[in-house]
Every structure is written in structure tokens, then in C-alpha cells.
Coordinates of C-alpha atoms in Angstrom, one line a residue:
Chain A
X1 CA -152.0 22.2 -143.1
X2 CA -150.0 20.5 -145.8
X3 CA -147.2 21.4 -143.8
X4 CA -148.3 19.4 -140.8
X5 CA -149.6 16.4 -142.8
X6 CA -145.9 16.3 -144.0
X7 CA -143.9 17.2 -140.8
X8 CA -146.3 14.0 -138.8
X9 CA -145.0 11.7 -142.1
X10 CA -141.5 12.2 -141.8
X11 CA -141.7 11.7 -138.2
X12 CA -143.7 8.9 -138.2
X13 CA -140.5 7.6 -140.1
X14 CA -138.1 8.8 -137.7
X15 CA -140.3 6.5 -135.5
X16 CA -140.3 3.4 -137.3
X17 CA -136.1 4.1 -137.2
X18 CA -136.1 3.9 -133.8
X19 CA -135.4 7.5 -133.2
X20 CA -137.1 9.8 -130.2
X21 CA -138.0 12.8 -131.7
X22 CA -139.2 16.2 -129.4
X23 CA -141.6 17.9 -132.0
X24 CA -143.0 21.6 -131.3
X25 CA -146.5 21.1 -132.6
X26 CA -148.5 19.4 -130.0
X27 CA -151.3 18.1 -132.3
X28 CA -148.6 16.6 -133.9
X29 CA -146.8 15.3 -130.7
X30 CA -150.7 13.9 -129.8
X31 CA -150.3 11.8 -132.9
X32 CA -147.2 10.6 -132.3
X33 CA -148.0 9.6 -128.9
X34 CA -150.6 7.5 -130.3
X35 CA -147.7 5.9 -132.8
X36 CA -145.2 5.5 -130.5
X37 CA -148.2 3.5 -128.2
X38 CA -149.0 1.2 -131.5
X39 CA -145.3 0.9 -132.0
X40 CA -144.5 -0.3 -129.0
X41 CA -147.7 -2.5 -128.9
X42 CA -145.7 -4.4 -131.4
X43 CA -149.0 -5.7 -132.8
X44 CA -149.0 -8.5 -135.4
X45 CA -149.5 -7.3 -139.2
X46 CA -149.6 -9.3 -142.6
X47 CA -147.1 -7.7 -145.0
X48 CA -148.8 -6.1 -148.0
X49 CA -149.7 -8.8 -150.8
X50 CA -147.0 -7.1 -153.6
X51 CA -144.1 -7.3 -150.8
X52 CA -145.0 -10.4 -149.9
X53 CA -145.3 -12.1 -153.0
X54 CA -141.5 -10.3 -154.2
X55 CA -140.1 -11.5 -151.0
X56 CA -141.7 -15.1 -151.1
X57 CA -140.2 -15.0 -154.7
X58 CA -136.9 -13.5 -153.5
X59 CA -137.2 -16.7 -150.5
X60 CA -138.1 -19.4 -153.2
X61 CA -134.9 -18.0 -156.0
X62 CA -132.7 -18.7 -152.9
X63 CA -134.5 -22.0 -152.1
X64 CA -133.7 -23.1 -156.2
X65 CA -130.3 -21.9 -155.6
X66 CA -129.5 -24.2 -152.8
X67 CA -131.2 -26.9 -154.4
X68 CA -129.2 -26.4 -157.3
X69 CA -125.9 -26.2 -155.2
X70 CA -127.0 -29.4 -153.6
X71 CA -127.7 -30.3 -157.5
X72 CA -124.3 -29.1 -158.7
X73 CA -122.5 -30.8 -155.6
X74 CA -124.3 -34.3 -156.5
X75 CA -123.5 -33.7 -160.0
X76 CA -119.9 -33.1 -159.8
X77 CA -119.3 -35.8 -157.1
X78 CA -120.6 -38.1 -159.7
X79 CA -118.2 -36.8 -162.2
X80 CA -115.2 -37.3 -160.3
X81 CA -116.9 -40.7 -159.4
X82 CA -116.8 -41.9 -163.2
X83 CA -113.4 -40.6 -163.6
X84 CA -112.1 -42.2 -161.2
X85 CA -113.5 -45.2 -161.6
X86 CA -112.1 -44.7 -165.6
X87 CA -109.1 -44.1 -164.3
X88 CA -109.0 -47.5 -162.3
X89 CA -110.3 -49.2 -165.6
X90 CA -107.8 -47.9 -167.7
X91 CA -105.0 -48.4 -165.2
X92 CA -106.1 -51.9 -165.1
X93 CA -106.3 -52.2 -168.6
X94 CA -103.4 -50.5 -169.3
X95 CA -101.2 -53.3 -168.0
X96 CA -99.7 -55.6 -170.2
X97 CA -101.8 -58.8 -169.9
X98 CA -100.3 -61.2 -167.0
X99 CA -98.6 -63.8 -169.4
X100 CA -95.7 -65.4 -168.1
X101 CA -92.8 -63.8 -169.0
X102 CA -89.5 -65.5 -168.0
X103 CA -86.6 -63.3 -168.4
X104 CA -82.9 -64.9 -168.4
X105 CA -81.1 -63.6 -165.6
X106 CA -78.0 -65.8 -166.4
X107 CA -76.4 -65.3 -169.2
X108 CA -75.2 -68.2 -171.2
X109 CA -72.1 -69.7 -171.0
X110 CA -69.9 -69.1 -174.0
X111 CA -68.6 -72.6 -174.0
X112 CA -71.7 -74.6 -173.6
X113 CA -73.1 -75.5 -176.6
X114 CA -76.1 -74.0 -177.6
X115 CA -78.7 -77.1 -178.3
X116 CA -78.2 -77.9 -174.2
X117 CA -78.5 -74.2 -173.1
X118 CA -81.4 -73.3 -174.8
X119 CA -83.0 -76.9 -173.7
X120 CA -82.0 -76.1 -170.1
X121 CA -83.6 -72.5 -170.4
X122 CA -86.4 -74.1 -171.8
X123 CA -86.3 -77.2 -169.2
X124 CA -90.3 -77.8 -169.0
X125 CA -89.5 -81.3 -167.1
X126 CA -91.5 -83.8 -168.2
X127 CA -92.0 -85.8 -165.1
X128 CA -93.4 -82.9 -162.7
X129 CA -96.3 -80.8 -163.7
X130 CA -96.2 -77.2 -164.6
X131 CA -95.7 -75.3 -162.2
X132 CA -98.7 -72.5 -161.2
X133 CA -98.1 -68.6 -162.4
X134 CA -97.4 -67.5 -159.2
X135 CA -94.9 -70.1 -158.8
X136 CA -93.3 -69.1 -162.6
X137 CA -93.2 -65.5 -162.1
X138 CA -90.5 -66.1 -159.1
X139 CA -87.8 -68.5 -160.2
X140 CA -84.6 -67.3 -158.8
X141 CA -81.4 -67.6 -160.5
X142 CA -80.0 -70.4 -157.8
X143 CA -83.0 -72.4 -158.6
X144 CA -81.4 -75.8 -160.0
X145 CA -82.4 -78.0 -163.0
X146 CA -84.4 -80.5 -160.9
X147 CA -86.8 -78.1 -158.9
X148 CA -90.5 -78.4 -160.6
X149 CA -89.7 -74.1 -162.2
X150 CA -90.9 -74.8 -165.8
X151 CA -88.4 -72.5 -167.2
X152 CA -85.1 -72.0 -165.0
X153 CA -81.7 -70.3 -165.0
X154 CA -78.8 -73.0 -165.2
X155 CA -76.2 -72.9 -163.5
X156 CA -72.9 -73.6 -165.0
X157 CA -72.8 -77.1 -163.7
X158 CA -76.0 -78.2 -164.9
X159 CA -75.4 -76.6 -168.4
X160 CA -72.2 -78.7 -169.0
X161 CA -74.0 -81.9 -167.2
X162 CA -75.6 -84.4 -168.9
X163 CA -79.4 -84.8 -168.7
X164 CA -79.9 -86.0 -165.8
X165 CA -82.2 -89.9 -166.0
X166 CA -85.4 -87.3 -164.7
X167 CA -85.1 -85.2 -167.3
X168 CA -84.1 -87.2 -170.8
X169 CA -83.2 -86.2 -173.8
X170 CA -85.7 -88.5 -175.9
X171 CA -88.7 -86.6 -176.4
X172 CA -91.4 -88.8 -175.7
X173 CA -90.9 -89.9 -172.3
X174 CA -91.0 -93.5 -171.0
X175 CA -94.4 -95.1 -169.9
X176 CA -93.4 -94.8 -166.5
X177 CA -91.6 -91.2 -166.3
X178 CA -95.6 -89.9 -168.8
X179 CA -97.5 -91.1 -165.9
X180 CA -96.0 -89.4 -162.8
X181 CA -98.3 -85.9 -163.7
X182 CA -101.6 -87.8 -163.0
X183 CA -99.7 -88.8 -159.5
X184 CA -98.8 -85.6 -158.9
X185 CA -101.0 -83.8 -155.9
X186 CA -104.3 -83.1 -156.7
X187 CA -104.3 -79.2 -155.3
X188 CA -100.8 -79.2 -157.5
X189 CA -102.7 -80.1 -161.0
X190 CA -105.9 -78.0 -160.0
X191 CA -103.6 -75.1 -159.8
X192 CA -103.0 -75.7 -163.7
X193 CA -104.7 -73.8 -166.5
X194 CA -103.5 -75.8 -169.0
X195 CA -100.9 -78.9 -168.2
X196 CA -98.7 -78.3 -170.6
X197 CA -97.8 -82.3 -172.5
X198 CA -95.0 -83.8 -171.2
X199 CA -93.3 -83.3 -175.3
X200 CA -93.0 -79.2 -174.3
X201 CA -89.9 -78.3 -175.6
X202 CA -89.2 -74.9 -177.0
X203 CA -87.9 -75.6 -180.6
X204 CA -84.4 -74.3 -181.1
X205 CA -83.0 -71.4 -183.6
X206 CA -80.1 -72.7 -184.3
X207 CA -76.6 -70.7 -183.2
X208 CA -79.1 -68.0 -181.9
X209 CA -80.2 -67.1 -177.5
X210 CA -83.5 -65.6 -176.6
X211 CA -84.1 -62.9 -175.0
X212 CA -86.9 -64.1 -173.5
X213 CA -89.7 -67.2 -173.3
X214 CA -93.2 -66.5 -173.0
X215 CA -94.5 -69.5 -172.1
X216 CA -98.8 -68.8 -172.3
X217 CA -100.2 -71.4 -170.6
X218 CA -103.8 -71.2 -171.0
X219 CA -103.4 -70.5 -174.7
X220 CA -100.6 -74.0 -175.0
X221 CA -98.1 -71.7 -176.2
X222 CA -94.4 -71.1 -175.9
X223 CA -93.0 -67.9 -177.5
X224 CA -89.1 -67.0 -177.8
X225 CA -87.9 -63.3 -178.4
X226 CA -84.9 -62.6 -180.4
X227 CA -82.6 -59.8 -180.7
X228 CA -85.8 -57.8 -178.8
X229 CA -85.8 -54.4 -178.7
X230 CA -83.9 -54.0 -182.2
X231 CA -84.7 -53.9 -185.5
X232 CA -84.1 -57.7 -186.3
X233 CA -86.8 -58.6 -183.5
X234 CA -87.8 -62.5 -184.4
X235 CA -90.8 -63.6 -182.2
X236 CA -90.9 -67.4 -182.6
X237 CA -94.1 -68.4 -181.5
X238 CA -95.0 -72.2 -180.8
X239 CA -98.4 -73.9 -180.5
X240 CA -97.4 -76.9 -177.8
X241 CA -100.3 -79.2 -178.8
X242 CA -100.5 -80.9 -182.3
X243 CA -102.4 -78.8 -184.6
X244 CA -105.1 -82.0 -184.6
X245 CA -105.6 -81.8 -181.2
X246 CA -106.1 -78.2 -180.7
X247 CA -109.6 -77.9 -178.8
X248 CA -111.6 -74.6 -178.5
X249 CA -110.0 -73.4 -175.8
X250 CA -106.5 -74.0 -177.1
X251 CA -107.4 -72.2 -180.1
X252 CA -108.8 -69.2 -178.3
X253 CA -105.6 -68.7 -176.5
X254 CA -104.1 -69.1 -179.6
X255 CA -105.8 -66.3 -180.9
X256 CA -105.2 -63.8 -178.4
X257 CA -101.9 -64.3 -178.8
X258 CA -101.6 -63.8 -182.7
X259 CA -104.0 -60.5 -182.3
X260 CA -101.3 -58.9 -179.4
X261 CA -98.0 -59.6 -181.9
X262 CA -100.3 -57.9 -184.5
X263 CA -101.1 -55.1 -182.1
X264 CA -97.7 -55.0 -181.5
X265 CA -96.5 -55.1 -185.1
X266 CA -99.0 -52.1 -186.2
X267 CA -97.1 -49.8 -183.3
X268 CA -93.6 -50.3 -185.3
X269 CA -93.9 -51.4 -189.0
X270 CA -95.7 -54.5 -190.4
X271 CA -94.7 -57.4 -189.7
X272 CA -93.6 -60.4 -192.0
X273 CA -94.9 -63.9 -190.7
X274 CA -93.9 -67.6 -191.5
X275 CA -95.8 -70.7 -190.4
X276 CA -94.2 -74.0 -190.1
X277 CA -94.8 -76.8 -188.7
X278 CA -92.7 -78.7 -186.8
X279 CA -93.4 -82.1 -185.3
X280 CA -97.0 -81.5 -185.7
X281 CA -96.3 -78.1 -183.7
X282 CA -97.3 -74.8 -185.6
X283 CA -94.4 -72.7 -185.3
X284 CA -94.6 -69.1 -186.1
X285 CA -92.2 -66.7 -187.0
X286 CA -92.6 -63.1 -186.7
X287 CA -90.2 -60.0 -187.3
X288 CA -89.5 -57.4 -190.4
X289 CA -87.3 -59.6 -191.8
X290 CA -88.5 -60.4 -195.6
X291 CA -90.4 -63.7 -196.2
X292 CA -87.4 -65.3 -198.0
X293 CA -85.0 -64.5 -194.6
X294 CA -88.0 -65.9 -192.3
X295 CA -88.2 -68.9 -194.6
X296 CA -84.7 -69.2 -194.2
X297 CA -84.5 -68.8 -190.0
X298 CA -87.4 -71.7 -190.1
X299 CA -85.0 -74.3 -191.6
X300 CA -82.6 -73.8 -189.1
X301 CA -85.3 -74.4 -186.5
X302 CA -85.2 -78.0 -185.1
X303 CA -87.2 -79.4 -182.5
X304 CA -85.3 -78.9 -178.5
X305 CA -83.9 -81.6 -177.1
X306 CA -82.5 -82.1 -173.6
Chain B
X1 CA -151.5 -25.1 -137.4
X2 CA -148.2 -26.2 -138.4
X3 CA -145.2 -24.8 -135.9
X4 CA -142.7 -22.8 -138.0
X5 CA -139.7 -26.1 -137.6
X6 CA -142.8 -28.0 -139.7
X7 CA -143.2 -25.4 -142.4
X8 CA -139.3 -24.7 -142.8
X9 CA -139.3 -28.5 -143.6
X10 CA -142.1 -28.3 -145.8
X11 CA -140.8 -25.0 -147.5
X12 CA -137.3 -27.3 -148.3
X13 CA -139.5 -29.4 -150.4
X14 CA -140.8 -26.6 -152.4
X15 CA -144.5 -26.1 -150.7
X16 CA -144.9 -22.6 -151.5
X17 CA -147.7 -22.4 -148.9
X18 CA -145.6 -22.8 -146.5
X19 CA -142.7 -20.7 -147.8
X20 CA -145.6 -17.9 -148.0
X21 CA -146.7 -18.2 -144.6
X22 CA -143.0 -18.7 -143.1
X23 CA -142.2 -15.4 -145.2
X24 CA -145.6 -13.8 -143.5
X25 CA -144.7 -14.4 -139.7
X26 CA -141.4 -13.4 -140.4
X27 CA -141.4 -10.6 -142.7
X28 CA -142.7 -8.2 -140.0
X29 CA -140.0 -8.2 -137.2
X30 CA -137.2 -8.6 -139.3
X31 CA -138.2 -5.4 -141.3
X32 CA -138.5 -3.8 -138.2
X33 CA -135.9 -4.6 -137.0
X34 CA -133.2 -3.8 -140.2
X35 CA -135.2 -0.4 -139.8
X36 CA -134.3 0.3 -136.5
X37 CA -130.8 -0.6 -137.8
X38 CA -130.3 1.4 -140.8
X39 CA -132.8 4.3 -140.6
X40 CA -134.1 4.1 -143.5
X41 CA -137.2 2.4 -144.3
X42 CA -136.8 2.1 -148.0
X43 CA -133.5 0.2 -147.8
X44 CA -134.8 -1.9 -145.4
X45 CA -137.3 -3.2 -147.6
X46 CA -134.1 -4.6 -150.4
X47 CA -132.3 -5.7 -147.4
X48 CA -135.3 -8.0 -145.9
X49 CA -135.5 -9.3 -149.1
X50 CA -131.6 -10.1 -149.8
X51 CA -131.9 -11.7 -146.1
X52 CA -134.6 -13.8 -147.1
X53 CA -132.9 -14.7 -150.2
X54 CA -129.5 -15.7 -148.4
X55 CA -131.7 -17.5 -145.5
X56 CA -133.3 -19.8 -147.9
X57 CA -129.9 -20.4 -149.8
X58 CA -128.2 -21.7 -147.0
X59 CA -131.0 -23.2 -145.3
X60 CA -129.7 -26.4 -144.6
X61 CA -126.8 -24.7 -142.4
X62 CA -129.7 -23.4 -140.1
X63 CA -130.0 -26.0 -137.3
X64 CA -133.5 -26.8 -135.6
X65 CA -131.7 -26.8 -132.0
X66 CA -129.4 -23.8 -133.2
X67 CA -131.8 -20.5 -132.2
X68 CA -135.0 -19.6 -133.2
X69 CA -135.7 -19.1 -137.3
X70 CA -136.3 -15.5 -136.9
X71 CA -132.9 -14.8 -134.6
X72 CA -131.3 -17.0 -137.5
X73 CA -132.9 -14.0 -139.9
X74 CA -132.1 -11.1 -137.5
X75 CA -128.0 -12.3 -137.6
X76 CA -128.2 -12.5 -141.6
X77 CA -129.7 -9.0 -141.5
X78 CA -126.9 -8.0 -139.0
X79 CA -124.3 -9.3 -141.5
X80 CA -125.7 -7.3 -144.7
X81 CA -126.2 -4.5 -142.7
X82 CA -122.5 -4.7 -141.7
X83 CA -121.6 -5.2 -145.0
X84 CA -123.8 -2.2 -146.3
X85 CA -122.1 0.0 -143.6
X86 CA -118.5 -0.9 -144.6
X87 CA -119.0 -0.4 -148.0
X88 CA -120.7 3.1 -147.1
X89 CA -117.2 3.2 -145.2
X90 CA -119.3 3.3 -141.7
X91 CA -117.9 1.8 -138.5
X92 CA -120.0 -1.4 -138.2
X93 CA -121.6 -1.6 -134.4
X94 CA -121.4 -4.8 -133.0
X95 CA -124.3 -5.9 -132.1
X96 CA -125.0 -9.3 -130.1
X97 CA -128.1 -10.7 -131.8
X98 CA -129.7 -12.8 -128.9
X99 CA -130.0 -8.7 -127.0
X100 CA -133.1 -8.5 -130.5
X101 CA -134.0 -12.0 -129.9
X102 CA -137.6 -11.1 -128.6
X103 CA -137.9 -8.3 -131.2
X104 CA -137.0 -10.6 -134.1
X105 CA -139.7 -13.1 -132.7
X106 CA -142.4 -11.0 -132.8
X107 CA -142.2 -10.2 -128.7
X108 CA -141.8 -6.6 -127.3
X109 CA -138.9 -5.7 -126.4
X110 CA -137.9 -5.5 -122.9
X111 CA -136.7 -2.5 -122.4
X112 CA -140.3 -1.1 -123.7
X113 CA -142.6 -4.0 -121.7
X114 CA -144.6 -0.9 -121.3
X115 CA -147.8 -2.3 -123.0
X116 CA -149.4 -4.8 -121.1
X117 CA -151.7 -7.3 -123.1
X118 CA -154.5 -5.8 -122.1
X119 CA -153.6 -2.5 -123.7
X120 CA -152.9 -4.7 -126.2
X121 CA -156.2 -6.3 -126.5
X122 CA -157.4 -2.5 -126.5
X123 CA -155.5 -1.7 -129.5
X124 CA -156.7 -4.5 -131.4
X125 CA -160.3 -4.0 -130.3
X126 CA -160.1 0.1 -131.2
X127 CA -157.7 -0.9 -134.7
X128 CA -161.4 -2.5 -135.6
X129 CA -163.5 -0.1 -134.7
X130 CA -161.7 2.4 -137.3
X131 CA -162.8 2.4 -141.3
X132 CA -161.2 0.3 -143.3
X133 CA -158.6 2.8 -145.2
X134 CA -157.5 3.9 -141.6
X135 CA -157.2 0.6 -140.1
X136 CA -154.6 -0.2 -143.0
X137 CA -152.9 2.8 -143.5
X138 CA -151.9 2.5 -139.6
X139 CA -151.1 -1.0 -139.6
X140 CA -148.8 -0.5 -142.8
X141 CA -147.3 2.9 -141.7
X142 CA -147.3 2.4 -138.3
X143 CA -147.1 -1.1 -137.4
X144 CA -145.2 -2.8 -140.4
X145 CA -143.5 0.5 -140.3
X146 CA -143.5 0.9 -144.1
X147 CA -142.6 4.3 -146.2
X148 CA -145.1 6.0 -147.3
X149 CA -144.1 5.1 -151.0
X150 CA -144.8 1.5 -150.1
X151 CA -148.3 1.7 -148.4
X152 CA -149.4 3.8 -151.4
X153 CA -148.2 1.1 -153.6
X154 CA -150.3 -1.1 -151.7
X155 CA -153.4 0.5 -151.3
X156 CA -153.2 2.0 -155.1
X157 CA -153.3 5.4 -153.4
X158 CA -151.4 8.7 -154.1
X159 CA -148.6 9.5 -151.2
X160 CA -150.5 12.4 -150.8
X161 CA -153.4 10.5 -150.0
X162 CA -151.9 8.5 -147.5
X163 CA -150.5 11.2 -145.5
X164 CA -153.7 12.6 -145.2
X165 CA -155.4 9.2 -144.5
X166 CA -152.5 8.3 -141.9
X167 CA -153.6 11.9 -139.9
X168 CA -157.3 11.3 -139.5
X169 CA -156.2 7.4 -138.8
X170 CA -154.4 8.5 -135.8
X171 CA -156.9 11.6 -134.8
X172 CA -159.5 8.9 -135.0
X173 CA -157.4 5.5 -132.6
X174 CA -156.7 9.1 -130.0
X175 CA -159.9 9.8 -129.6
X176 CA -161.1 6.2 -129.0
X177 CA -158.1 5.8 -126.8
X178 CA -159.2 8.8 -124.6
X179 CA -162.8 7.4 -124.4
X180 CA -161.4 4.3 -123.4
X181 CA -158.8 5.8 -121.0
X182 CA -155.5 4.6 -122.1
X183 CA -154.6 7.8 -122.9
X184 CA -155.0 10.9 -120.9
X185 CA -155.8 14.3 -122.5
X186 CA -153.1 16.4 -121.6
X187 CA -153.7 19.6 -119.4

């Protein structure tokens, strides 16, 4: 009997594999005729509650799991999101600020005397405004004396010239030379930050060149670069209005550019610094010189000329 | 009632209802079915489960207008089963899923349309006629097509037990199916 109960089991498995079986017993065969008629009845059943709730449980860990792929994929997106967009900050910020930096292209004659060279590189013309940035940042080497450039290269022939009668030598220009920047075009003095006063001259080291002249127009400044690069640096840096005059703005500018020569000076060694003032222009001299040598390089300073 | 397209969308959002009752539908065809495949009804049981696992994993692969949710079950089987035969170092059979496509819904299968749906109706009718023990042993043994280890564990019962039980289930359907004349007693 227990033999039968047992032989009817394993066939009703062989069933529910799909398998045809041939069995000797026929009460058994009966049975399994009766099976194979449910089987193929393929009648609708409920899966017992402990299967179900494993395999619900099995169907909601594979549900978290994509949610948390979904999760991880948001997450990670984001991630690259705020890098890159920290990367785009710091590459931004990572610039050196846009001041305008004028290099000299031409180098100085050897004969020409040094007062007119250094005024020529240093030719802010009095009579036309100052010229945009955009303009600035392009002067070509061919550009002559008498274009509006604030700073330009001088050809030979207009280093050994004279100063011309649009561009004199006196300082303060004459009533009716001060008065052509308010005739200038109006898009032409909206395009200024700061109209630099027709009295901004670079003041001159004497016997020495810069290397370069920043001339920071927002902040009213004109700064001159010696020997750059080397260990006898000198950063001459000039505030173009009179120290009485100096309104907010002016002063802020000023102050930016003290803090980036001091940011500047941390990276190599400390810097010395002397402050004099020249023609009611502070004038600041910066470099690793000793005090006494700085003191020394501010008497030969003199105010330029044309 | 909810169609199974509104309870997949419901079961995305976490309703467990409706994971339960998607699970429910499709538990019984697909186990069927992976038992038909492997020939053995205890592995079948891990491998419905891993399917059901991977199905709701990747569930927003699964496309509305793609095939039916259960044919989308019955190709993940396909693929574990495949993966369970290489490993065992069988040759995988290829098998073209939409040939299972009424099996894995729940349908007969074609090539046994042998029951008509009154015969069907008559099975239903007798299954409730029997006591309760028999009426569930058959429809877990026989219909769900679960080991005998399995129905045990669900009807707290020895395996002994349900072998026994399974026996006078079936003596008991025969004899109403003879009264009823589906069957005919054989000569």
C-alpha cells in the first residue's frame, strides 16, 4: 500500500515535469488519468500563503533594487553635475583677473632718451578719452602716437619726434585741449569705467624700462613692472587721482590691487613696500629690495612728461 | 478590478497590494511552466522566485506595448534556466517564447485544447464538492504542481500525510467524474 501511495507521488511529479509516463498499476494509471485531466484543465489556483509572501518579498527586494539604481543613477548624475559645474567655477576663477596688461612689443631704442620713451609707452593722450578694454587689449605694434590706444608701441620716428601740439609736454593741458573728452562721442565715454584725468602720466624711474604697464582702469591706477620675473622685481604702482579726491569707488579698486601684489608677494618672499607721493599721486613701490634701496629708487622717480 | 498594466504601475510605486496580487496571477503559470522546463519541481520554486526578483529589478525595461507581463516572465525564466543548464554544462534548448505564450498567460495550451470549458466548469463544480483537505492537496499538488515538501509545508502536514491525502483526493474527483460522465470506467 505504502508502495503505491509513493509510486502515484513520484509520478504525479513526473506529471507536473511534463513527462508521459506508462505505469503498470492501473489504479494508479486511474489516478493519473484523473491528474493528467486537472492538469491539462489548467485551472486557476492561488499560490500557498508562505510562497507567496517569499516571492512577493523576493518581487519587492528587486523593486528597492531598481529604485535604488534609479537612486544611485540620480545620485551620481548629480555628482558629476557639481563637479563640473566646480570645475567651470574654478576654471573661471582660476584666471588671472582681466586687468589690462600692456606688454611692450617694441623694444626701446638705445639712442632715444629714456624720459621720451617711457612717456611715449606711457602716451595716455590727454585730448582723446581712454580708450575701452577691448580696444586696449589689441594695440598692434604699427599703431602710431596719434591713434586714441592709451598705451602704444612707438615707432622709431615718433620716439625721436617732438611732442606733437595734440599731445604736449606741459602736464596740465590747455583749457581748450581739457575740454575735448566731454565732446568726445557719447557711446565712446559710456564705454569708460573710469576716464582716466587728462594729467595720467606714468611717473618715470629714472635710467630704468618696464617690463610692463598695468594700467587698472576702474581702480584709477597705473602700475609699471621692473626687471619682472627676477629677483630685483620693482612693481611701481601709481594711484592716478589725487589722494584728496579719491572717492569710494577709486579706493576700492585701489584695494584690490594692493591685496593681489600681496597675494603675489606671499607666493615668493615678503615684500618690502614704500609710499610716496608724487604730485599729489600716491606712488607705491614694491619688490625685495630693502626699505633703504626702495627709498632710494623713489627719489629718482619724477613725474612723466611728454 | 484593476488590469495587470494598472497594478504593474501601481506596484512601481511601492503598493504592495498590488505587487501581491500581480505576484498571485502570475506565480501559477510561470511555475509551471519553469517545471515543465527543468524537471524538477523543487528548483523551480528558487527559480520563479529569482525570475520575479530580476522582473521587478528591471521593470522599467518591460514595455506596456512590448508582450504580455507574464510572456515578459516566461523569457526571464527561459534565460535563468539557460544559465542554470550551462553551468550544469547542459546544451541550452532554444526555445522561442511566444510558442508558451498561452501557457505563461494562464491559457491552455494548444496542442492540449482538449478540455473544453465546460469540462472545465465540471472540474470546478466537482473540486467543490470534495472536503476541504482534498480540494487543496489537488489544487497544490496537482494544479500548482508543487512537491510534495511544499504542500506539506503549507498545510502544516507530514509528506506522509499528503501522499495519503493526495490518493483518496483523486479516488474521490474519479468517482464524481464517472457519475458525471467525463470519464469512462474502463472495460
Amino acid at each position: 500500500m505504502s508502495s503505491k501511495i509513493d509510486e502515484l507521488s513520484n509520478s504525479l511529479d513526473k506529471i507536473n515535469a511534463g513527462q508521459t509516463l506508462q505505469v503498470a498499476d492501473t489504479e494508479i494509471d486511474e489516478l493519473l488519468e484523473v491528474a493528467t485531466l486537472l492538469h491539462k484543465a489548467a485551472l486557476p489556483v492561488r499560490p500557498p500563503e508562505h510562497i507567496l509572501s517569499v516571492t512577493v518579498q523576493r518581487a519587492a527586494d528587486g523593486l528597492a533594487a531598481h529604485k535604488k539604481s534609479r537612486h544611485n543613477a540620480w545620485l551620481y548624475s548629480g555628482v558629476l553635475g557639481a563637479a563640473a559645474a566646480l570645475l567651470i567655477f574654478v576654471g573661471i576663477n582660476g584666471f588671472p583677473s582681466m586687468q589690462e596688461v600692456v606688454p611692450i612689443v617694441t623694444p626701446a631704442p638705445q639712442n632715444a632718451p629714456v624720459s621720451s620713451n617711457a612717456s611715449a609707452r606711457l602716451d595716455v593722450n590727454p585730448t582723446t578719452p581712454v580708450a575701452p578694454l577691448k580696444e586696449k587689449k589689441t594695440a598692434a605694434p604699427e599703431s602710431n602716437a596719434e591713434s586714441s590706444n592709451a598705451v602704444s608701441t612707438p615707432s622709431s620716428d615718433t620716439a625721436s619726434k617732438p611732442a606733437t601740439p595734440s599731445a604736449p609736454a606741459s602736464a596740465t593741458p590747455s583749457p581748450a585741449l581739457s575740454s575735448l573728452p566731454r565732446q568726445a562721442p557719447a557711446s565712446a565715454v559710456q564705454s569708460m569705467k573710469v576716464a582716466f584725468p587728462p594729467t595720467a602720466m606714468a611717473v618715470r624711474l629714472a635710467g630704468r624700462t618696464p617690463d610692463s604697464i598695468i594700467k587698472d582702469s576702474s581702480a584709477g591706477t597705473i602700475r609699471q613692472v621692473f626687471d619682472s620675473g627676477t629677483p630685483r622685481e620693482l612693481i611701481i604702482t601709481q594711484r592716478i587721482k589725487p589722494l584728496a579726491e579719491n572717492d569710494t569707488a577709486a579706493s576700492s579698486g585701489q584695494q584690490v590691487l594692493r591685496e593681489t601684489a600681496k597675494g603675489k608677494s606671499e607666493a615668493l618672499t615678503s615684500l618690502n613696500k614704500v609710499v610716496v607721493v608724487i604730485n599729489g599721486q600716491e606712488v607705491t613701490l614694491e619688490g625685495r629690495q630693502t626699505i633703504a634701496e626702495l627709498t632710494e629708487l623713489s627719489k629718482t622717480l619724477s613725474p612723466a612728461t611728454m | 478590478m484593476p488590469s495587470e498594466w494598472e497594478l504593474i504601475e501601481k506596484a512601481k510605486t511601492g503598493d504592495r497590494d498590488a505587487l501581491g496580487e500581480l505576484v498571485a496571477d502570475s506565480w501559477q503559470p510561470l511555475y509551471r511552466f519553469i517545471s515543465y522546463k527543468t524537471g524538477n519541481s523543487e528548483e523551480s520554486q528558487d527559480i520563479a522566485q529569482e525570475t520575479f526578483y530580476r522582473a521587478f529589478r528591471s521593470l522599467s525595461s518591460y514595455q506596456r506595448t512590448e508582450s504580455l507581463f507574464s510572456t515578459w516572465l516566461g523569457r526571464i525564466a527561459m534565460n535563468l534556466i539557460t544559465d542554470i543548464w550551462r553551468k550544469k554544462g547542459r546544451t541550452p534548448i532554444i526555445n522561442d517564447i511566444n510558442e508558451h505564450e498561452s501557457e505563461l498567460s494562464g491559457g491552455e495550451n494548444p496542442a492540449d485544447a482538449l478540455i473544453c470549458q465546460e469540462t472545465q466548469d465540471t472540474l470546478v463544480a466537482l473540486l467543490c464538492e470534495l472536503p476541504e483537505e482534498q480540494r487543496r492537496v489537488i489544487e497544490l499538488r496537482i494544479i500548482a504542481g508543487l512537491p510534495v515538501k511544499e504542500a506539506a509545508t503549507a498545510m502544516n502536514k507530514s509528506e506522509a500525510a499528503i501522499k495519503m491525502l493526495q490518493q483518496r483526493a483523486l479516488k474521490s474527483l474519479r468517482e464524481k467524474l464517472l457519475d458525471r460522465g467525463v470519464l469512462e470506467q474502463d472495460e
